[in-house]
Amino acid sequence: MKKLTMLFLCLVLLGVHIANAQQKTITGKVTSVEDGTTVPGVSVAVKGTTLGTITNINGEYSLNVPADATTLVFSFVGMTSKEVEIGTLSVIDVSMVPGVFNVDEVVVTALGISREKKSLGYAVQEVGGDDVNQAKGGNFVNQLSGRVAGVQIKNNNNMGGSSNVIIRGSSSLTGNNQALFVVDGIPVDNSNTNNTGQLSGRNGYDYGNAAADINPADIESISVLKGAAATALYGSRAANGVILVTTKKGAGTSLKQPKVKLSSNFTVSNIDKSTFPKYQQKYGAGYGKYYYGGADYPGFEQYADVDGDGNVDYTVPYYEDASRGQEFDPTVNVFQWDALYPESPNYMKATPWVAGANGPETFFETGTSNTQNIDLSGGDANTNYRLAYTYFGLKGVLPNSNLTKNNVIFSGSHKIYDNLKVSSSANFVNTKGKGRPSTGYSDNIMSSFRQWYQVNTDLGAQKDMYDKTKRNITWNPAAYDNTAPAYWDNPYWVRGENYETDARNRFIGYAQLDWDITSDLKAMGRYSIDNYTELQEERKAVGSGSGEFGVGRPDVTSGYSRFDRTFTETNLDFMLNYRKKIGESLDLSALVGTNMRRTKTESVFVSTNNGLAVGGLYALSNTVDPMDLPEELLTELGVNGVFGSVSLGLSNTYFLDATIRRDQSSSLPEDNNAYIYPSITGSVIFSNMIDVDWLSLGKVRANYAEVGNSAPALSVKDTYAANSPLSGTSMATVPNTKLNSDLKPERQKALEGGLEMNFLQSRVGFDLAFYKDNTVDQLMPVSVSYATGYLSKWVNAGEIQNSGVELALFGTIVKTDDFKWDISVNWAKNTSEVISLYKDEEGNEVKNLQLASLQGGVTINATVGQPYGTIKGSDYQYYTIDAGTPQEVVTDKKLVNPVNGRYLRSSTNDKVIGDINPDWTGGITNTLGYKSFTLSFLIDIQQGGDIFSLDHWYGTSTGLYEESVGPNDLGNEMRDPIVWNDPDNMTKDGGYASNSGGIIEDGVVNNPTNNPAYGENGSVNWVRRSQENYVAQGYATDPNSRFVFDASYVKLRELSLTYELPKTLASKMHFAGASLALVGSNLWIISKNLPHADPEASQSSGNIQGWQSGVMPTTRNFGVTLNLQF
Amino acid sequence: MKRIFLIITVLTFVFAGCTDKFEEFNTDKKNPAEVPGEVLFSNAQKELADYVNNTNVNINIFKLMAQYWTETTYIDEANYDLITRNISTNIYLRAYLRILKDLDEASSLIESSEVIAIEEVAKQNRLQIIELLNVYVYSHLVDVFGAIPYTEALNIEDVYPSYDMGDDIYADLFVRLDAALDNLDASEGSFGAADFYYSGDVASWIAFGNSLKVRMGITIADANSTLAQTAIEAAAANVFASNGDDCLMPYTSSAPNYNQLYADLIASGRHDFVPANTIVDVMVPLADPRIPYYFTDMVDTSTEAGVVKMAWVGGAYGYPNSFSQCSHIGSAIEAADFPGIMMTYSEVCFYLAEAAERGYSVGGTAEAWYNKGIEASFDFWGVSGAAAYLANPDVAYTTAAGTWRQKIGIQSWLANYTRGNEAYTNWRRLDFPILNLPEQAVTYDDIPVRFTFPVNEQTLNDVNYEAASTLVGGDLITTKVFWDVN
């Protein structure tokens, strides 16, 4: 039983220990009835209290119990819990019977309070620490994908990149929609510090989200609190749900017997080629074949005598970053880029015109990672400690990229007196990155490979040139006699020279005092801090092509920038907890508390101006021109909260909870900065009322909660913004956003209901949740007509509704002595709707809020009546039947221009062409255990959701992809010219010659004037569209909607095979335990509808999703993990 | 229980003292809450110069509209695609947010500033100078769109500004312009160094205001000749008298205060623009001495080995062009500190030539002003040989081909080189020079005669957008601006 390590949903009873003057210590051992082996991690609790411990690695426990304690409860996930009368016993050994999921499961809820799951009136889902620690990726958040119903994780494939975590949909129109991370009661900052250019799709780096600092090896368990009722006590910041992490703690019977665990993992990574372009191999450089190469080779140029032999030579249009030029022909020699550099073996040589021997797929290397963890822990009845160190080192799949993390954590607690306990934790995390992949539209190697490239380029030769010269010898020079880059640098130069580096040093810690005032009343005080400094340095080496860089993002050819940021959050908490059993059947608990939060963020972004004076020296003092003004930011936020809750439980069957919290926030106008919000939850365990064998648990629950939320700091008082002085004259401007001194708190109102049922001794069961969340009076900068002199204005307005269903299913399909197959399924569907945005005093209503305007002319929007996150852009024009009023639009009949065979596109870009929200998400985890082997795999599914691919928008135009060549319907090469039967009769009747190129788009002829040449208006299109140059497809002529793809996927997210050394064997080898696991992640995208890329890939976390440009391919990881326990 | 009360009392006490810093927390410590109006004025001046002079395909495509330049590989803007890059939206962004808003804020800050009595005249002068720039910007916006938010613009309390028709705006702008000119007092200073264009010299601003009045008058001359004549005749005697009066923005050689042309042409490292064949093919037959100043790099057009035929080659307007096989933009223009050109004596001379042709009394004949315009242009670029050029029968006013519209149209277009905005307006009014048709435009009528309203006005200000579309006669590139009557 205990071999099912995947199911170790160990629980830790945090916090308060009741102690009386009179108490005794009970010790014992827990074994499995199946095979008699000891079971670690079993919760041992004094019934009716929160007093408890867990068994250590040898299945042993030691617990101080009050003299009046009557019963011990032993519970463990996967086993039926057991109650034992204490009586006069001081040693209690139990053997436990395997079950599936425990009815009496205890979960960690808001503020770290452990509660029996069955008593809760809201949805909570737990994930075991091992589940997020199997695959080593550096960011445990990604391992949550598919494991929790209603939690949508988007892993964007950037090395060390940010992961988008949305629980139950986006509730804030313009604010942060990411879940809150809380580790052992301490909120852990999850900022994304990517710059605004990067976030809106320009070039930059994805520096990741700060929650990635949480070390998966330290995680004991994760509780996901989804709804407002579950998170109400956390206050405003938890409106997006909470990922509650409980770390591992020391335990034991004697301080002199520390437990030592070693864990070691090696992983190799390769790109998944289904997520990278497949290139055509027939045509080379050029936007068409119109380069003055003469009649024979119109795709070449013929004006320069490159080799000086007196003859004008054929040259490639080097400066063009497209592949719609001259068709390849190995018998033709032409002066290619490598003929222009003396260092090149082909210098002054014309070489055969063929596709590059090494395409962009060869640019990627095999990545590796290595994780080493040592964990020392121990404890006795009064004291426990844990000290652990984890090293994580990753070498990315791009040249010259790596990421390292060092994580040290110490936690411990000690009872000074029987009723006074101190505990503290200190966690130091150091993260260093180098050469993160560039993201976005411009200046990004991936955007070149996916959008702007010459397939005749041999990247092997590019590599050789860079290795040999360390110069920027590019495939894309401006001209044969001007080898400065036209647009693109040698990609090896970029990786080798223009890399970023970053470092973050972080300290997270707390000190806590628990005082058991009486056996019923306990007090807790805690001070916690989360502090980090980070430095992001970006480089552009002298000799690079020009690109946006540094402060103000001017185009420069070299530069150095640094971004320094310090973040500090402190929390001071006090809590009083009262717990009493009244009479036989009434459980009462009550809680009052306060929280004082102070957050301070400071940052400075500064860069050289107009380039580096001296190559290779990356210092601000090496600037060519005096530096431009730095970008400085200082925000401070204070929130004071008081809260209380009352919980009533009657006969272990009826449960009622009520909470109330008042927050006062410094970011609101001073006279209106306090807000109060309540929650009420109830549940009934109806299975206690009916006595049927097959029903192990039946519970209905319902709740209503409100959560108030305050504005971001500095949204109230207007200021001016200074610009760089010109010749000593100062300048300042009115900022783009009008602030508002009348802001009030926004409010989320959430209604939730659920049904939980377990059957057949909890061998199978489900948990079903329904919810509806409305966020009203949203605090947002609403976009306004630019004629107001502003882009936006802070208002309280707008409402978003998210409603949905979540289903978690579990079951044991097969169970024999040797073999067991467990399955768990998560499924969630969220429907989001923007109910309203903003109305002015006259009642004029804003119907659209633009969240982002992105390259390609598409926007991401919140539109009234639509889901949050519509993609807008140009659409096809459709055939309309004139007779009716309004006109009937036939949306399956796309209009085609009968002159050139291209689609007609809408004259405006405000058409809704996509919705970024998935229809539903789900995950299926299978765990198969056979003797000492456990096989587990997770299939992660997203159905629906749209994505606009800028990569296809440009890449189809530039003719990179394999589908841009090949036979047309006549069997001719589609890029061949259009040929009419009779050049003087270019009409439908005249028709095309049998050797004609071009393609026929799927649509109908647009012929409203009934020109006899084109055929009947609205009849099936017959007009051929030339594929000869870049207007053939894509950005120049097609509507945006053509490049909106379905983002559905089915992925084999994780696969692991674990062999656990049998206890007997292990002990012979002097191990307390040992296991070996083979782990794979992102091994196989079973199904997707987006060609050449991963539908999950994006530039960053945040509200701007549904748009791809120059994204990284998916990385497939294979690893081996060895765990040893002493 | 006493202990509980004690705890609660202590906590309450601790708490009460903890909000006193909230006010401070929410105060921005890195950005000023107050600034003098002058710094906003300086900023607006620079933003205005940046806007007028840049050639960024997202913002200012007037150099393409006037067919001074064309594009090499990415030819969408030369083919009048205003939508993909949201060009109209960006014009609003620049004009309203970055220029007019700062001017407006500068004006109210200066208005409310307390000054000693002796400074009162200078204060008034500052306010009137701001007003001149307001008129400059609004008249430009009308010329581009035909109707714009005007009376209800720049009021954040009214986020749905209605549109005013161009002719009404022009009428009001003339009134504002006159009021400003009346109140400018050249006996005192104004902004001093905060004024990049004229260092606060009020006499220069008076000449600027009068020149602007002539420009606006000539612009509406076909639509409202009476108003045009009154305005021009009142102003003609007080306009720029020489190139020394030109309104120029002195840029520096380093970012971010270099000429935005440098940013787009050189710093970007890109090769997006080459001179258009439209202008090259007009200048070459005239043997215009300004050619090597306007352009650089002759190209070998020979197709025979061993034969070199160097020539000035403009890129085919609106078609793909090879950068290396075209002549390039003149090196003076590509200098980081090339001055931003706001209004020139040469430009005004041509307006006055036109006014003379229309029978207005402007203190000189059409020919005299025409000649002065050309001479001033030569002088501006430091080119000699104006006299010989004027003697060329194809240039000389009396012998050059065509109507006065054609003569003035072509020569003012050549003289206004790089100033696409003015040239585009003049082309619409005079219908000269004859422009080329780009690849995507099928007929001459496809060349836009106005810009469509910003796409986001359709969503952010939809009711007024609809009304404005009706007002101008359809939000189309083919709808003529009110003054473009023939």
PDB file of C-alpha atoms in Angstrom, chain B residues 150-322:
ATOM      1  CA  TYR B 150     -12.703  70.113 -31.058  1.00  0.00           C
ATOM      2  CA  THR B 151     -15.106  71.947 -28.783  1.00  0.00           C
ATOM      3  CA  GLU B 152     -15.492  68.858 -26.598  1.00  0.00           C
ATOM      4  CA  ALA B 153     -11.902  67.679 -26.855  1.00  0.00           C
ATOM      5  CA  LEU B 154      -9.473  67.482 -23.930  1.00  0.00           C
ATOM      6  CA  ASN B 155     -12.095  67.110 -21.254  1.00  0.00           C
ATOM      7  CA  ILE B 156     -11.641  63.885 -19.329  1.00  0.00           C
ATOM      8  CA  GLU B 157     -15.003  64.397 -17.677  1.00  0.00           C
ATOM      9  CA  ASP B 158     -16.589  64.013 -21.090  1.00  0.00           C
ATOM     10  CA  VAL B 159     -15.199  60.784 -22.441  1.00  0.00           C
ATOM     11  CA  TYR B 160     -17.447  60.849 -25.495  1.00  0.00           C
ATOM     12  CA  PRO B 161     -16.388  64.015 -27.283  1.00  0.00           C
ATOM     13  CA  SER B 162     -18.503  64.889 -30.281  1.00  0.00           C
ATOM     14  CA  TYR B 163     -16.956  65.888 -33.591  1.00  0.00           C
ATOM     15  CA  ASP B 164     -17.003  69.325 -35.148  1.00  0.00           C
ATOM     16  CA  MET B 165     -17.012  69.884 -38.862  1.00  0.00           C
ATOM     17  CA  GLY B 166     -13.778  71.180 -40.348  1.00  0.00           C
ATOM     18  CA  ASP B 167     -15.136  74.446 -41.741  1.00  0.00           C
ATOM     19  CA  ASP B 168     -16.575  75.413 -38.352  1.00  0.00           C
ATOM     20  CA  ILE B 169     -13.266  74.612 -36.709  1.00  0.00           C
ATOM     21  CA  TYR B 170     -11.334  76.638 -39.259  1.00  0.00           C
ATOM     22  CA  ALA B 171     -13.627  79.614 -38.674  1.00  0.00           C
ATOM     23  CA  ASP B 172     -13.002  79.391 -34.948  1.00  0.00           C
ATOM     24  CA  LEU B 173      -9.278  78.900 -35.423  1.00  0.00           C
ATOM     25  CA  PHE B 174      -9.059  82.134 -37.392  1.00  0.00           C
ATOM     26  CA  VAL B 175     -10.747  83.919 -34.495  1.00  0.00           C
ATOM     27  CA  ARG B 176      -8.368  82.363 -32.006  1.00  0.00           C
ATOM     28  CA  LEU B 177      -5.397  83.135 -34.188  1.00  0.00           C
ATOM     29  CA  ASP B 178      -6.387  86.792 -34.498  1.00  0.00           C
ATOM     30  CA  ALA B 179      -6.956  87.077 -30.795  1.00  0.00           C
ATOM     31  CA  ALA B 180      -3.554  85.606 -30.099  1.00  0.00           C
ATOM     32  CA  LEU B 181      -1.829  87.897 -32.580  1.00  0.00           C
ATOM     33  CA  ASP B 182      -3.606  90.893 -31.101  1.00  0.00           C
ATOM     34  CA  ASN B 183      -2.369  90.044 -27.653  1.00  0.00           C
ATOM     35  CA  LEU B 184       1.235  89.277 -28.475  1.00  0.00           C
ATOM     36  CA  ASP B 185       3.489  92.117 -27.376  1.00  0.00           C
ATOM     37  CA  ALA B 186       6.929  92.118 -28.985  1.00  0.00           C
ATOM     38  CA  SER B 187       8.239  94.621 -26.489  1.00  0.00           C
ATOM     39  CA  GLU B 188       8.570  91.864 -23.907  1.00  0.00           C
ATOM     40  CA  GLY B 189       9.848  88.307 -23.903  1.00  0.00           C
ATOM     41  CA  SER B 190       7.980  85.084 -23.369  1.00  0.00           C
ATOM     42  CA  PHE B 191       9.333  81.595 -22.715  1.00  0.00           C
ATOM     43  CA  GLY B 192      13.014  82.250 -23.129  1.00  0.00           C
ATOM     44  CA  ALA B 193      14.990  79.013 -23.344  1.00  0.00           C
ATOM     45  CA  ALA B 194      11.866  76.923 -22.755  1.00  0.00           C
ATOM     46  CA  ASP B 195      10.881  77.820 -26.324  1.00  0.00           C
ATOM     47  CA  PHE B 196      12.934  75.610 -28.616  1.00  0.00           C
ATOM     48  CA  TYR B 197      11.648  77.177 -31.818  1.00  0.00           C
ATOM     49  CA  TYR B 198      12.317  80.867 -31.224  1.00  0.00           C
ATOM     50  CA  SER B 199      13.936  81.115 -27.786  1.00  0.00           C
ATOM     51  CA  GLY B 200      10.974  83.188 -26.695  1.00  0.00           C
ATOM     52  CA  ASP B 201      11.373  85.879 -29.342  1.00  0.00           C
ATOM     53  CA  VAL B 202       7.869  87.328 -29.653  1.00  0.00           C
ATOM     54  CA  ALA B 203       8.456  89.102 -32.963  1.00  0.00           C
ATOM     55  CA  SER B 204       9.289  85.757 -34.529  1.00  0.00           C
ATOM     56  CA  TRP B 205       6.107  84.279 -33.118  1.00  0.00           C
ATOM     57  CA  ILE B 206       4.103  87.127 -34.575  1.00  0.00           C
ATOM     58  CA  ALA B 207       5.599  86.346 -37.991  1.00  0.00           C
ATOM     59  CA  PHE B 208       4.834  82.672 -37.375  1.00  0.00           C
ATOM     60  CA  GLY B 209       1.216  83.451 -36.505  1.00  0.00           C
ATOM     61  CA  ASN B 210       0.748  85.516 -39.620  1.00  0.00           C
ATOM     62  CA  SER B 211       2.401  82.875 -41.782  1.00  0.00           C
ATOM     63  CA  LEU B 212       0.144  80.258 -40.273  1.00  0.00           C
ATOM     64  CA  LYS B 213      -2.797  82.456 -41.071  1.00  0.00           C
ATOM     65  CA  VAL B 214      -1.693  82.628 -44.693  1.00  0.00           C
ATOM     66  CA  ARG B 215      -1.282  78.869 -44.780  1.00  0.00           C
ATOM     67  CA  MET B 216      -4.759  78.319 -43.376  1.00  0.00           C
ATOM     68  CA  GLY B 217      -6.222  80.936 -45.643  1.00  0.00           C
ATOM     69  CA  ILE B 218      -4.765  79.405 -48.776  1.00  0.00           C
ATOM     70  CA  THR B 219      -5.867  75.958 -47.660  1.00  0.00           C
ATOM     71  CA  ILE B 220      -9.521  76.988 -47.624  1.00  0.00           C
ATOM     72  CA  ALA B 221      -9.273  79.329 -50.595  1.00  0.00           C
ATOM     73  CA  ASP B 222     -11.218  77.088 -52.946  1.00  0.00           C
ATOM     74  CA  ALA B 223     -13.979  76.562 -50.418  1.00  0.00           C
ATOM     75  CA  ASN B 224     -14.306  80.018 -48.878  1.00  0.00           C
ATOM     76  CA  SER B 225     -12.445  82.571 -50.904  1.00  0.00           C
ATOM     77  CA  THR B 226     -13.855  85.519 -48.984  1.00  0.00           C
ATOM     78  CA  LEU B 227     -12.574  84.333 -45.661  1.00  0.00           C
ATOM     79  CA  ALA B 228      -9.305  83.290 -47.276  1.00  0.00           C
ATOM     80  CA  GLN B 229      -8.776  86.668 -48.879  1.00  0.00           C
ATOM     81  CA  THR B 230      -9.546  88.580 -45.701  1.00  0.00           C
ATOM     82  CA  ALA B 231      -7.205  86.439 -43.662  1.00  0.00           C
ATOM     83  CA  ILE B 232      -4.352  86.419 -46.144  1.00  0.00           C
ATOM     84  CA  GLU B 233      -4.471  90.102 -46.958  1.00  0.00           C
ATOM     85  CA  ALA B 234      -4.469  90.970 -43.261  1.00  0.00           C
ATOM     86  CA  ALA B 235      -1.481  88.755 -42.615  1.00  0.00           C
ATOM     87  CA  ALA B 236       0.622  89.061 -45.751  1.00  0.00           C
ATOM     88  CA  ALA B 237       2.655  92.047 -44.647  1.00  0.00           C
ATOM     89  CA  ASN B 238       3.717  90.396 -41.402  1.00  0.00           C
ATOM     90  CA  VAL B 239       4.766  86.935 -42.488  1.00  0.00           C
ATOM     91  CA  PHE B 240       8.260  85.457 -42.523  1.00  0.00           C
ATOM     92  CA  ALA B 241      10.629  87.752 -44.370  1.00  0.00           C
ATOM     93  CA  SER B 242      13.509  85.366 -44.935  1.00  0.00           C
ATOM     94  CA  ASN B 243      14.802  81.913 -44.128  1.00  0.00           C
ATOM     95  CA  GLY B 244      16.016  83.409 -40.890  1.00  0.00           C
ATOM     96  CA  ASP B 245      12.404  83.444 -39.732  1.00  0.00           C
ATOM     97  CA  ASP B 246      11.827  79.739 -40.399  1.00  0.00           C
ATOM     98  CA  CYS B 247      10.251  77.821 -37.577  1.00  0.00           C
ATOM     99  CA  LEU B 248      12.703  75.033 -36.809  1.00  0.00           C
ATOM    100  CA  MET B 249      13.235  72.577 -34.015  1.00  0.00           C
ATOM    101  CA  PRO B 250      16.904  72.368 -33.015  1.00  0.00           C
ATOM    102  CA  TYR B 251      17.597  68.721 -32.345  1.00  0.00           C
ATOM    103  CA  THR B 252      20.688  67.415 -30.641  1.00  0.00           C
ATOM    104  CA  SER B 253      22.796  64.546 -31.854  1.00  0.00           C
ATOM    105  CA  SER B 254      21.918  62.039 -29.150  1.00  0.00           C
ATOM    106  CA  ALA B 255      18.877  60.028 -28.130  1.00  0.00           C
ATOM    107  CA  PRO B 256      16.164  60.714 -27.210  1.00  0.00           C
ATOM    108  CA  ASN B 257      16.479  64.249 -28.521  1.00  0.00           C
ATOM    109  CA  TYR B 258      17.725  63.563 -32.006  1.00  0.00           C
ATOM    110  CA  ASN B 259      15.595  64.164 -35.061  1.00  0.00           C
ATOM    111  CA  GLN B 260      13.087  61.345 -35.355  1.00  0.00           C
ATOM    112  CA  LEU B 261      14.084  60.993 -39.001  1.00  0.00           C
ATOM    113  CA  TYR B 262      17.438  59.809 -37.767  1.00  0.00           C
ATOM    114  CA  ALA B 263      15.680  57.280 -35.552  1.00  0.00           C
ATOM    115  CA  ASP B 264      13.692  55.919 -38.473  1.00  0.00           C
ATOM    116  CA  LEU B 265      16.358  56.055 -41.167  1.00  0.00           C
ATOM    117  CA  ILE B 266      19.670  55.426 -39.433  1.00  0.00           C
ATOM    118  CA  ALA B 267      19.328  54.291 -35.833  1.00  0.00           C
ATOM    119  CA  SER B 268      16.781  51.675 -36.827  1.00  0.00           C
ATOM    120  CA  GLY B 269      19.428  50.114 -39.062  1.00  0.00           C
ATOM    121  CA  ARG B 270      16.671  49.500 -41.547  1.00  0.00           C
ATOM    122  CA  HIS B 271      16.516  50.231 -45.249  1.00  0.00           C
ATOM    123  CA  ASP B 272      12.832  50.845 -45.595  1.00  0.00           C
ATOM    124  CA  PHE B 273      12.781  54.087 -47.560  1.00  0.00           C
ATOM    125  CA  VAL B 274      14.196  55.291 -50.830  1.00  0.00           C
ATOM    126  CA  PRO B 275      13.333  58.422 -52.825  1.00  0.00           C
ATOM    127  CA  ALA B 276      10.276  57.791 -54.984  1.00  0.00           C
ATOM    128  CA  ASN B 277      10.551  57.814 -58.729  1.00  0.00           C
ATOM    129  CA  THR B 278       7.755  60.399 -58.637  1.00  0.00           C
ATOM    130  CA  ILE B 279      10.048  63.189 -57.448  1.00  0.00           C
ATOM    131  CA  VAL B 280      13.290  61.906 -58.934  1.00  0.00           C
ATOM    132  CA  ASP B 281      11.718  61.714 -62.366  1.00  0.00           C
ATOM    133  CA  VAL B 282      10.521  65.307 -62.087  1.00  0.00           C
ATOM    134  CA  MET B 283      13.803  66.726 -60.841  1.00  0.00           C
ATOM    135  CA  VAL B 284      16.172  64.926 -63.167  1.00  0.00           C
ATOM    136  CA  PRO B 285      14.798  66.413 -66.410  1.00  0.00           C
ATOM    137  CA  LEU B 286      14.906  69.849 -64.783  1.00  0.00           C
ATOM    138  CA  ALA B 287      18.542  69.234 -63.843  1.00  0.00           C
ATOM    139  CA  ASP B 288      17.498  70.550 -60.482  1.00  0.00           C
ATOM    140  CA  PRO B 289      20.646  71.521 -58.563  1.00  0.00           C
ATOM    141  CA  ARG B 290      18.987  70.386 -55.325  1.00  0.00           C
ATOM    142  CA  ILE B 291      19.152  66.734 -56.431  1.00  0.00           C
ATOM    143  CA  PRO B 292      22.455  65.858 -54.701  1.00  0.00           C
ATOM    144  CA  TYR B 293      21.184  67.534 -51.553  1.00  0.00           C
ATOM    145  CA  TYR B 294      17.861  65.756 -51.582  1.00  0.00           C
ATOM    146  CA  PHE B 295      19.332  62.415 -52.602  1.00  0.00           C
ATOM    147  CA  THR B 296      22.581  60.587 -52.542  1.00  0.00           C
ATOM    148  CA  ASP B 297      24.142  57.616 -54.341  1.00  0.00           C
ATOM    149  CA  MET B 298      23.697  57.442 -58.074  1.00  0.00           C
ATOM    150  CA  VAL B 299      23.153  53.943 -59.374  1.00  0.00           C
ATOM    151  CA  ASP B 300      24.781  52.147 -62.258  1.00  0.00           C
ATOM    152  CA  THR B 301      21.904  51.492 -64.607  1.00  0.00           C
ATOM    153  CA  SER B 302      23.985  49.809 -67.262  1.00  0.00           C
ATOM    154  CA  THR B 303      23.070  46.306 -68.357  1.00  0.00           C
ATOM    155  CA  GLU B 304      26.209  45.821 -70.364  1.00  0.00           C
ATOM    156  CA  ALA B 305      29.386  44.473 -68.864  1.00  0.00           C
ATOM    157  CA  GLY B 306      32.130  47.018 -68.699  1.00  0.00           C
ATOM    158  CA  VAL B 307      29.787  49.946 -69.282  1.00  0.00           C
ATOM    159  CA  VAL B 308      28.915  52.255 -66.448  1.00  0.00           C
ATOM    160  CA  LYS B 309      25.831  54.454 -66.646  1.00  0.00           C
ATOM    161  CA  MET B 310      25.389  56.283 -63.398  1.00  0.00           C
ATOM    162  CA  ALA B 311      21.972  57.800 -62.815  1.00  0.00           C
ATOM    163  CA  TRP B 312      19.620  58.996 -60.150  1.00  0.00           C
ATOM    164  CA  VAL B 313      17.088  56.257 -59.596  1.00  0.00           C
ATOM    165  CA  GLY B 314      13.959  56.608 -57.532  1.00  0.00           C
ATOM    166  CA  GLY B 315      12.095  53.580 -56.287  1.00  0.00           C
ATOM    167  CA  ALA B 316       8.923  52.749 -58.179  1.00  0.00           C
ATOM    168  CA  TYR B 317       6.294  54.259 -55.943  1.00  0.00           C
ATOM    169  CA  GLY B 318       4.304  51.602 -54.087  1.00  0.00           C
ATOM    170  CA  TYR B 319       6.139  48.648 -55.615  1.00  0.00           C
ATOM    171  CA  PRO B 320       8.877  46.515 -54.077  1.00  0.00           C
ATOM    172  CA  ASN B 321      12.271  48.114 -54.570  1.00  0.00           C
ATOM    173  CA  SER B 322      15.799  46.966 -54.083  1.00  0.00           C
TER     174      SER B 322
END
